[in-house]
């Protein structure tokens, strides 16, 4: 059953017909009251009016409004005004039923000149009369609000009552005092007490005794009313006690005695009263008992209508004189949960009551600062949501209330305006009128997002936040998808229109994030995410929104992950948002490495990953690729070896659920950088990293830079445009940040120096910076400097600047670290042709000493560089360098037998260079790939050639014998075999002069070598040497020796 229909004017309370022992004052003009009756105040006139009654003419026809005709007919037949007097008159006979004939006229009739209704003719005034919205300081009547009600005409037509006689007042006080000292028993006593109190309240304006009595016993009155209300059954309505309580409170309120505001007891009474009416069962359930037992003394339907009407009028009495709107604020607090109730009948009652309160307030609005109404945004949002309520009755009531709320808002904003905001208020009024011009006035209030457009221009930043918070609460209304949809539309409309006028954005984001897990409807989730997108796209709020979103547990749950992935932002804003998110991560890289990793760093990394997965920011990702790539690489370096226990997680995020050990800062960084490459179409680079285990290298503590080098080279090879962008980005950033930051940036930079574009860089950013790193105390920076110099030597024009570093580079050849030595050789190699002879000779001596180095790569590159050095010797310097070349022949010949194929081949190649230098033609047996001990004939040919060529120039036998102690078995074996074969082809006299004992001793020692093959070859060599020693000196050799020594005559 629908709620009782109200008259279009606010019904503050109906007059009551005396039917008890309580004496009623007879009516007389206030002018006859004498000197003790002061002139009637505004409140007194209202009270007098509400205690007057007359019959409604039969031809009276209610004005049209938003409600359907059928609904109006239903409500007109059972209005509370039709039964108020009948109920009171029938108290003497408990079997009489309410009369449907008598009607209580409210204090202001519907045809008052000052009333404004929701009829189209009245509502259209907002649109048709522009002057209503033109605001000037001098003329308040231009504000499009409901004008103040004129009381003079109405008072003349109402029956005036005389003040109570002093004796009657004393009797009333005495009867009330007796109740204070005793207790109320039975319905009649309760009603008598309440009516006595109500009647006594009429004397407050002119009787000091009454005033003193009421004010001194206010606490007792509140207590008794509390007791009366608690004695009433909560789920039924059996008597008019509730109604009389409401009327009594209203009567006292008109005399400025407020029983519902102030102390805790009064607040409790207000809350209990509200609940006692709103929480009643639905009308159908209330009427069922009477259908079963029709002999009840009161008509349930009539009693319900009267009670609800009295409650509504009680609320209105609280705002008739409310210049600071603090009473309205209190009413809103108590009605708030009922306006959002999930029960239709409760929501309908609350909405109807609130609409009447707003209507009454709009007619009696007399604002004075300071205004204490702090819930305007919340109330506007609630009414707007209720305008979209699925229950038609609720939507219509809310539409009426919203109409009056707009007028109240206009007056409120004018009252609180500041001079400096005068023009902004004028613009707001103009914008409001423009919105109203777009819509039909009837349809306007049925569209919540239209309401948001109009009210938004008047709401302050704090009120906007209230609006949003309330709207977000509406999204939780799972029972009514229609309300959810309205809330979503309101949210988006308000955020779009309000733009940058919000303040409590973090609180709004907190509510939004909490709602995501509750709402499952796809369209609503999309609306919420659109709201976040609108906030985050505003530069004013970008950091605020990001800060809030980054303060959630990671890895993000599916709801927040969906938010990051589906952000809908216009293209110009995507770069800004991605840049600000990136900056959050970059700032974390400037803190000392000894401290724990900032939680924001890990959260921002995970957020970037989610954004890349969503791919809504693809254009911005391409634009910011260099910054994103380098920042994530640095984050990888920072995260190596860390667990989540090494992250400074805020205490507010600590959860009882244990995080998996697989979740580490490094895994977030790695998945982000992989997704970045895929989303920027760097598929080939990704493949190279996988093929060469680049991801594993990046994750390693000692090989991270190797992974960086690999990625940089892959990018330069496959996508040189992106590589060049990265290089230009790194130029000014190489010396910024902490060690991890500098190392990763420098590692990527030095690899990009291979690009021809590096030639364009000023030397201060290339060679000068590399020279600084070359003398850096850190070993890694020295490595990076050498790699950079090596890459620069690829460019012919850059070599001249590097040439000055030759002394430092040559010193690096003696470093114990293999990588430094190799890099130094690689840098020197292209510079060999520019060296002077002294430097070249010194370098060759150093390289020669590295032929026997235990590090294979060092031996190999030493031979390569040695061969290049021989080729670069000028003709005039050949004689000087010849001995060095001769000394290198035996080592090169022996290393040609190395088990390392690369070294063996390089030895043969350099040996060929030496032969060319000496103008020798090597026998083809030198290039045989088989070991000498397998093919002794070829080995003997080689020995014979070198023994003959080196005779008298170098002690080839002694040099070979030194390699018999080499750590490598192939070299030792070749040297021993070479000694045995060489002894056969050496000059016998020379061998005898030097003796063979030292050779035999070394070979004898090798007979105990653990390697059997070496022992066999050593035994053969020893036998060969001993055989040569035992042979007699040939004649020709003796003659030749004597001639040589000059000892014998020729």
Coordinates of N, CA and C in Angstrom, one line a residue, residues 820-976:
X820 N 90.6 -7.9 -18.5 CA 91.3 -6.6 -18.7 C 92.4 -6.8 -19.8
X821 N 93.1 -7.8 -19.7 CA 94.2 -8.1 -20.6 C 93.6 -8.3 -22.0
X822 N 92.6 -9.0 -22.2 CA 92.0 -9.3 -23.5 C 91.5 -8.0 -24.1
X823 N 90.7 -7.2 -23.3 CA 90.2 -5.9 -23.8 C 91.3 -5.0 -24.2
X824 N 92.4 -5.0 -23.4 CA 93.5 -4.1 -23.8 C 94.1 -4.5 -25.1
X825 N 94.2 -5.8 -25.3 CA 94.8 -6.3 -26.6 C 93.9 -6.0 -27.8
X826 N 92.6 -6.1 -27.5 CA 91.6 -5.8 -28.6 C 91.6 -4.3 -29.0
X827 N 91.9 -3.5 -28.0 CA 92.0 -2.0 -28.2 C 93.3 -1.7 -29.0
X828 N 94.3 -2.4 -28.6 CA 95.7 -2.1 -29.2 C 95.7 -2.6 -30.6
X829 N 95.1 -3.6 -30.9 CA 95.2 -4.3 -32.2 C 95.0 -3.3 -33.4
X830 N 93.9 -2.5 -33.4 CA 93.8 -1.6 -34.5 C 94.7 -0.4 -34.5
X831 N 95.4 -0.2 -33.3 CA 96.3 0.9 -33.2 C 97.8 0.6 -33.5
X832 N 98.0 -0.7 -33.8 CA 99.4 -1.2 -33.9 C 100.1 -0.4 -35.1
X833 N 99.4 -0.2 -36.1 CA 100.0 0.5 -37.3 C 100.4 1.9 -37.0
X834 N 99.9 2.5 -35.9 CA 100.3 3.9 -35.6 C 101.3 4.0 -34.5
X835 N 101.9 2.9 -34.0 CA 102.9 3.0 -33.0 C 104.2 3.3 -33.5
X836 N 105.0 3.9 -32.6 CA 106.4 4.2 -32.9 C 107.2 2.9 -32.6
X837 N 108.4 2.8 -33.1 CA 109.2 1.5 -33.0 C 109.5 1.1 -31.6
X838 N 109.8 2.1 -30.8 CA 110.2 1.8 -29.4 C 109.0 1.1 -28.7
X839 N 107.8 1.8 -28.8 CA 106.6 1.2 -28.2 C 106.3 -0.2 -28.7
X840 N 106.5 -0.3 -30.0 CA 106.2 -1.6 -30.7 C 107.1 -2.7 -30.2
X841 N 108.4 -2.4 -30.1 CA 109.3 -3.4 -29.6 C 109.0 -3.8 -28.2
X842 N 108.7 -2.8 -27.3 CA 108.4 -3.1 -25.9 C 107.1 -4.0 -25.8
X843 N 106.1 -3.6 -26.7 CA 104.9 -4.4 -26.6 C 105.2 -5.8 -27.1
X844 N 106.0 -6.0 -28.1 CA 106.3 -7.4 -28.6 C 107.0 -8.2 -27.6
X845 N 107.8 -7.6 -26.8 CA 108.5 -8.4 -25.7 C 107.4 -8.8 -24.7
X846 N 106.5 -7.9 -24.4 CA 105.4 -8.3 -23.4 C 104.6 -9.4 -24.0
X847 N 104.2 -9.3 -25.3 CA 103.4 -10.3 -25.9 C 104.1 -11.7 -25.9
X848 N 105.4 -11.6 -26.2 CA 106.2 -12.9 -26.3 C 106.1 -13.6 -24.9
X849 N 106.1 -12.8 -23.8 CA 106.1 -13.4 -22.5 C 104.7 -14.0 -22.2
X850 N 103.7 -13.6 -23.0 CA 102.3 -14.1 -22.8 C 102.0 -15.4 -23.6
X851 N 103.0 -15.8 -24.5 CA 102.8 -17.0 -25.2 C 102.6 -18.2 -24.4
X852 N 103.2 -18.2 -23.2 CA 103.1 -19.4 -22.3 C 102.1 -19.2 -21.2
X853 N 101.2 -18.2 -21.3 CA 100.3 -17.9 -20.3 C 99.3 -19.0 -20.1
X854 N 98.9 -19.2 -18.9 CA 98.0 -20.3 -18.6 C 96.6 -20.1 -19.2
X855 N 96.3 -18.8 -19.5 CA 94.9 -18.5 -20.0 C 94.9 -18.6 -21.5
X856 N 94.1 -19.5 -22.0 CA 94.1 -19.8 -23.4 C 93.8 -18.6 -24.3
X857 N 92.8 -17.8 -23.9 CA 92.5 -16.6 -24.7 C 93.6 -15.6 -24.7
X858 N 94.3 -15.5 -23.6 CA 95.4 -14.5 -23.5 C 96.5 -15.0 -24.5
X859 N 96.8 -16.3 -24.5 CA 97.8 -16.8 -25.4 C 97.4 -16.5 -26.9
X860 N 96.1 -16.8 -27.1 CA 95.7 -16.7 -28.5 C 95.8 -15.2 -29.0
X861 N 95.2 -14.3 -28.2 CA 95.3 -12.9 -28.6 C 96.7 -12.3 -28.5
X862 N 97.5 -12.9 -27.7 CA 98.9 -12.4 -27.7 C 99.6 -12.8 -29.0
X863 N 99.3 -14.0 -29.5 CA 99.9 -14.4 -30.8 C 99.3 -13.5 -31.9
X864 N 98.0 -13.2 -31.9 CA 97.3 -12.4 -32.9 C 98.0 -11.0 -32.9
X865 N 98.1 -10.4 -31.8 CA 98.7 -9.1 -31.7 C 100.2 -9.1 -32.1
X866 N 100.9 -10.2 -31.7 CA 102.3 -10.3 -32.1 C 102.5 -10.4 -33.6
X867 N 101.6 -11.2 -34.2 CA 101.7 -11.3 -35.7 C 101.4 -9.9 -36.3
X868 N 100.4 -9.2 -35.8 CA 100.1 -7.9 -36.3 C 101.2 -6.9 -36.1
X869 N 101.9 -7.1 -35.0 CA 103.1 -6.2 -34.7 C 104.2 -6.4 -35.7
X870 N 104.5 -7.7 -36.1 CA 105.5 -8.0 -37.0 C 105.2 -7.4 -38.4
X871 N 104.0 -7.5 -38.8 CA 103.6 -7.0 -40.1 C 103.7 -5.4 -40.1
X872 N 103.6 -4.8 -39.0 CA 103.6 -3.3 -39.0 C 105.0 -2.8 -38.9
X873 N 106.0 -3.6 -38.7 CA 107.4 -3.2 -38.6 C 107.8 -2.6 -39.9
X874 N 108.4 -1.4 -39.8 CA 108.9 -0.7 -41.0 C 110.2 -1.4 -41.5
X875 N 110.5 -1.2 -42.8 CA 111.7 -1.8 -43.4 C 113.0 -1.4 -42.7
X876 N 113.0 -0.2 -42.3 CA 114.2 0.3 -41.7 C 114.5 -0.3 -40.3
X877 N 113.4 -0.8 -39.7 CA 113.6 -1.3 -38.3 C 113.6 -2.8 -38.3
X878 N 113.6 -3.5 -39.5 CA 113.6 -4.9 -39.5 C 114.8 -5.6 -38.8
X879 N 116.0 -5.1 -39.1 CA 117.2 -5.7 -38.6 C 117.2 -5.6 -37.0
X880 N 116.6 -4.6 -36.5 CA 116.6 -4.4 -35.0 C 115.7 -5.4 -34.4
X881 N 114.6 -5.7 -35.1 CA 113.6 -6.5 -34.5 C 113.7 -8.0 -34.8
X882 N 114.7 -8.3 -35.7 CA 114.9 -9.7 -36.2 C 115.1 -10.7 -35.1
X883 N 115.9 -10.3 -34.1 CA 116.2 -11.3 -33.1 C 115.0 -11.7 -32.3
X884 N 114.1 -10.7 -32.1 CA 112.8 -11.0 -31.4 C 112.0 -12.0 -32.2
X885 N 112.0 -11.8 -33.5 CA 111.3 -12.7 -34.4 C 111.9 -14.1 -34.3
X886 N 113.2 -14.2 -34.4 CA 113.8 -15.5 -34.3 C 113.5 -16.2 -33.0
X887 N 113.5 -15.4 -31.9 CA 113.3 -16.0 -30.6 C 111.8 -16.6 -30.5
X888 N 110.9 -16.0 -31.3 CA 109.5 -16.5 -31.2 C 109.3 -17.7 -32.0
X889 N 110.3 -18.1 -32.9 CA 110.0 -19.3 -33.8 C 109.7 -20.6 -33.0
X890 N 110.6 -20.9 -32.1 CA 110.5 -22.2 -31.4 C 109.2 -22.2 -30.6
X891 N 108.8 -21.2 -29.8 CA 107.6 -21.2 -29.1 C 106.4 -21.4 -30.0
X892 N 106.4 -20.6 -31.1 CA 105.3 -20.7 -32.1 C 105.2 -22.1 -32.7
X893 N 106.4 -22.7 -33.0 CA 106.4 -24.0 -33.6 C 105.9 -25.0 -32.6
X894 N 106.2 -24.9 -31.3 CA 105.8 -25.9 -30.3 C 104.3 -25.7 -30.0
X895 N 103.8 -24.4 -30.0 CA 102.4 -24.2 -29.7 C 101.5 -24.5 -30.9
X896 N 102.1 -24.8 -32.0 CA 101.3 -25.3 -33.2 C 100.8 -26.7 -32.9
X897 N 101.4 -27.3 -31.9 CA 101.0 -28.7 -31.4 C 100.0 -28.6 -30.2
X898 N 99.6 -27.4 -29.9 CA 98.7 -27.3 -28.7 C 97.3 -28.0 -29.0
X899 N 96.8 -28.6 -27.9 CA 95.5 -29.3 -28.0 C 94.4 -28.3 -28.3
X900 N 94.6 -27.0 -28.0 CA 93.6 -26.0 -28.4 C 93.7 -25.7 -29.8
X901 N 92.7 -26.1 -30.6 CA 92.9 -25.9 -32.1 C 93.0 -24.5 -32.5
X902 N 92.3 -23.6 -31.8 CA 92.4 -22.2 -32.1 C 93.9 -21.7 -31.9
X903 N 94.5 -22.0 -30.8 CA 95.8 -21.6 -30.5 C 96.8 -22.2 -31.5
X904 N 96.6 -23.5 -31.8 CA 97.5 -24.2 -32.8 C 97.4 -23.5 -34.2
X905 N 96.2 -23.2 -34.6 CA 96.1 -22.6 -35.9 C 96.7 -21.2 -35.9
X906 N 96.4 -20.5 -34.8 CA 97.0 -19.1 -34.8 C 98.5 -19.2 -34.7
X907 N 99.1 -20.1 -34.1 CA 100.5 -20.3 -34.0 C 101.1 -20.5 -35.4
X908 N 100.5 -21.4 -36.2 CA 100.9 -21.6 -37.6 C 100.8 -20.4 -38.4
X909 N 99.7 -19.6 -38.2 CA 99.5 -18.4 -39.0 C 100.6 -17.3 -38.6
X910 N 100.9 -17.2 -37.4 CA 101.9 -16.2 -37.0 C 103.3 -16.7 -37.4
X911 N 103.5 -18.0 -37.3 CA 104.8 -18.6 -37.8 C 105.0 -18.3 -39.2
X912 N 104.0 -18.3 -40.0 CA 104.1 -18.0 -41.4 C 104.4 -16.5 -41.6
X913 N 103.9 -15.6 -40.7 CA 104.2 -14.2 -40.8 C 105.7 -14.0 -40.5
X914 N 106.1 -14.7 -39.5 CA 107.6 -14.6 -39.1 C 108.5 -15.1 -40.2
X915 N 108.1 -16.2 -40.9 CA 108.9 -16.7 -42.0 C 108.9 -15.7 -43.1
X916 N 107.8 -15.1 -43.4 CA 107.8 -14.0 -44.4 C 108.6 -12.9 -44.0
X917 N 108.6 -12.5 -42.8 CA 109.5 -11.4 -42.3 C 111.0 -11.8 -42.5
X918 N 111.3 -13.1 -42.2 CA 112.7 -13.5 -42.4 C 113.0 -14.0 -43.8
X919 N 112.0 -13.9 -44.7 CA 112.1 -14.3 -46.1 C 112.5 -15.8 -46.2
X920 N 111.8 -16.6 -45.3 CA 111.9 -18.0 -45.4 C 110.7 -18.6 -46.0
X921 N 110.9 -19.8 -46.5 CA 109.8 -20.5 -47.1 C 109.6 -21.8 -46.2
X922 N 108.6 -21.9 -45.4 CA 108.4 -23.0 -44.5 C 108.0 -24.2 -45.3
X923 N 108.5 -25.4 -44.8 CA 108.0 -26.6 -45.4 C 106.6 -26.9 -45.1
X924 N 105.9 -27.6 -46.0 CA 104.5 -27.8 -45.9 C 104.2 -28.7 -44.7
X925 N 105.2 -29.4 -44.2 CA 104.9 -30.2 -43.0 C 104.6 -29.4 -41.8
X926 N 105.0 -28.1 -41.8 CA 104.6 -27.3 -40.7 C 103.1 -27.2 -40.5
X927 N 102.4 -27.3 -41.6 CA 100.9 -27.1 -41.5 C 100.2 -28.4 -41.4
X928 N 100.9 -29.4 -41.1 CA 100.3 -30.7 -40.9 C 99.4 -30.7 -39.6
X929 N 98.2 -31.2 -39.7 CA 97.3 -31.1 -38.5 C 97.6 -32.2 -37.5
X930 N 98.3 -33.3 -38.0 CA 98.5 -34.4 -37.1 C 99.6 -34.1 -36.1
X931 N 99.6 -34.6 -34.9 CA 100.7 -34.4 -34.0 C 102.0 -35.0 -34.5
X932 N 103.1 -34.4 -34.1 CA 104.4 -34.9 -34.6 C 104.7 -36.3 -34.2
X933 N 104.3 -36.8 -33.0 CA 104.7 -38.1 -32.6 C 104.0 -39.2 -33.4
X934 N 102.9 -38.8 -34.1 CA 102.2 -39.7 -35.0 C 103.0 -39.8 -36.3
X935 N 103.5 -38.6 -36.8 CA 104.2 -38.6 -38.1 C 105.6 -38.1 -37.8
X936 N 106.5 -38.9 -37.3 CA 107.9 -38.5 -37.0 C 108.6 -38.0 -38.2
X937 N 108.3 -38.6 -39.4 CA 109.1 -38.2 -40.6 C 108.8 -36.7 -40.9
X938 N 107.6 -36.2 -40.8 CA 107.3 -34.8 -41.1 C 107.9 -34.0 -40.0
X939 N 107.9 -34.5 -38.7 CA 108.6 -33.7 -37.7 C 110.1 -33.6 -37.9
X940 N 110.7 -34.7 -38.4 CA 112.1 -34.6 -38.7 C 112.5 -33.6 -39.8
X941 N 111.6 -33.5 -40.8 CA 111.8 -32.5 -41.8 C 111.7 -31.1 -41.3
X942 N 110.8 -30.8 -40.4 CA 110.7 -29.5 -39.8 C 111.9 -29.2 -38.9
X943 N 112.3 -30.2 -38.1 CA 113.5 -30.0 -37.3 C 114.8 -29.7 -38.1
X944 N 114.9 -30.4 -39.2 CA 116.1 -30.2 -40.1 C 116.0 -28.8 -40.7
X945 N 114.8 -28.3 -41.1 CA 114.7 -27.0 -41.7 C 115.1 -25.9 -40.6
X946 N 114.5 -26.0 -39.5 CA 114.8 -25.0 -38.5 C 116.2 -25.1 -37.9
X947 N 116.7 -26.3 -37.8 CA 118.1 -26.4 -37.3 C 119.1 -25.8 -38.2
X948 N 118.8 -26.0 -39.5 CA 119.7 -25.4 -40.5 C 119.5 -23.9 -40.6
X949 N 118.3 -23.3 -40.5 CA 118.0 -21.9 -40.6 C 118.5 -21.1 -39.4
X950 N 118.4 -21.8 -38.3 CA 118.7 -21.0 -37.0 C 120.2 -21.3 -36.6
X951 N 120.9 -22.0 -37.3 CA 122.3 -22.3 -36.9 C 123.1 -21.1 -36.8
X952 N 123.8 -20.9 -35.7 CA 124.6 -19.7 -35.4 C 123.8 -18.5 -35.1
X953 N 122.5 -18.6 -35.1 CA 121.7 -17.4 -34.8 C 121.1 -17.4 -33.4
X954 N 120.5 -18.5 -33.0 CA 119.9 -18.7 -31.7 C 120.2 -20.1 -31.2
X955 N 120.2 -20.3 -29.9 CA 120.4 -21.6 -29.3 C 119.1 -22.3 -29.3
X956 N 118.7 -22.9 -30.4 CA 117.4 -23.4 -30.6 C 117.2 -24.7 -29.7
X957 N 118.3 -25.4 -29.5 CA 118.1 -26.6 -28.6 C 117.8 -26.2 -27.2
X958 N 118.5 -25.3 -26.7 CA 118.3 -24.8 -25.3 C 116.9 -24.3 -25.1
X959 N 116.5 -23.5 -26.1 CA 115.1 -22.9 -26.1 C 114.0 -23.9 -26.1
X960 N 114.3 -25.0 -26.9 CA 113.3 -26.0 -27.0 C 113.2 -26.8 -25.7
X961 N 114.4 -27.1 -25.1 CA 114.4 -27.9 -23.9 C 113.7 -27.2 -22.8
X962 N 113.6 -25.9 -22.7 CA 112.9 -25.2 -21.7 C 111.4 -25.6 -21.7
X963 N 110.9 -25.9 -22.9 CA 109.4 -26.2 -23.0 C 109.2 -27.6 -22.6
X964 N 110.2 -28.4 -22.3 CA 110.0 -29.8 -21.9 C 109.4 -29.8 -20.5
X965 N 109.4 -28.7 -19.8 CA 108.8 -28.6 -18.5 C 107.5 -27.8 -18.5
X966 N 106.9 -27.6 -19.7 CA 105.6 -26.9 -19.8 C 104.5 -27.7 -19.1
X967 N 103.6 -27.1 -18.6 CA 102.5 -27.8 -17.9 C 101.6 -28.6 -18.8
X968 N 101.6 -28.2 -20.1 CA 100.7 -28.9 -21.0 C 101.4 -30.1 -21.6
X969 N 100.8 -31.2 -21.6 CA 101.4 -32.4 -22.1 C 101.7 -32.3 -23.6
X970 N 100.9 -31.8 -24.5 CA 101.2 -31.8 -25.9 C 102.5 -30.9 -26.2
X971 N 102.6 -29.9 -25.4 CA 103.8 -29.0 -25.6 C 105.1 -29.7 -25.1
X972 N 105.0 -30.4 -23.9 CA 106.1 -31.1 -23.4 C 106.5 -32.2 -24.3
X973 N 105.6 -32.9 -24.8 CA 105.8 -34.1 -25.7 C 106.5 -33.6 -27.0
X974 N 106.0 -32.5 -27.6 CA 106.5 -32.0 -28.8 C 108.0 -31.4 -28.6
X975 N 108.2 -30.8 -27.4 CA 109.5 -30.3 -27.1 C 110.5 -31.4 -27.0
X976 N 110.2 -32.5 -26.3 CA 111.1 -33.6 -26.1 C 111.4 -34.3 -27.5

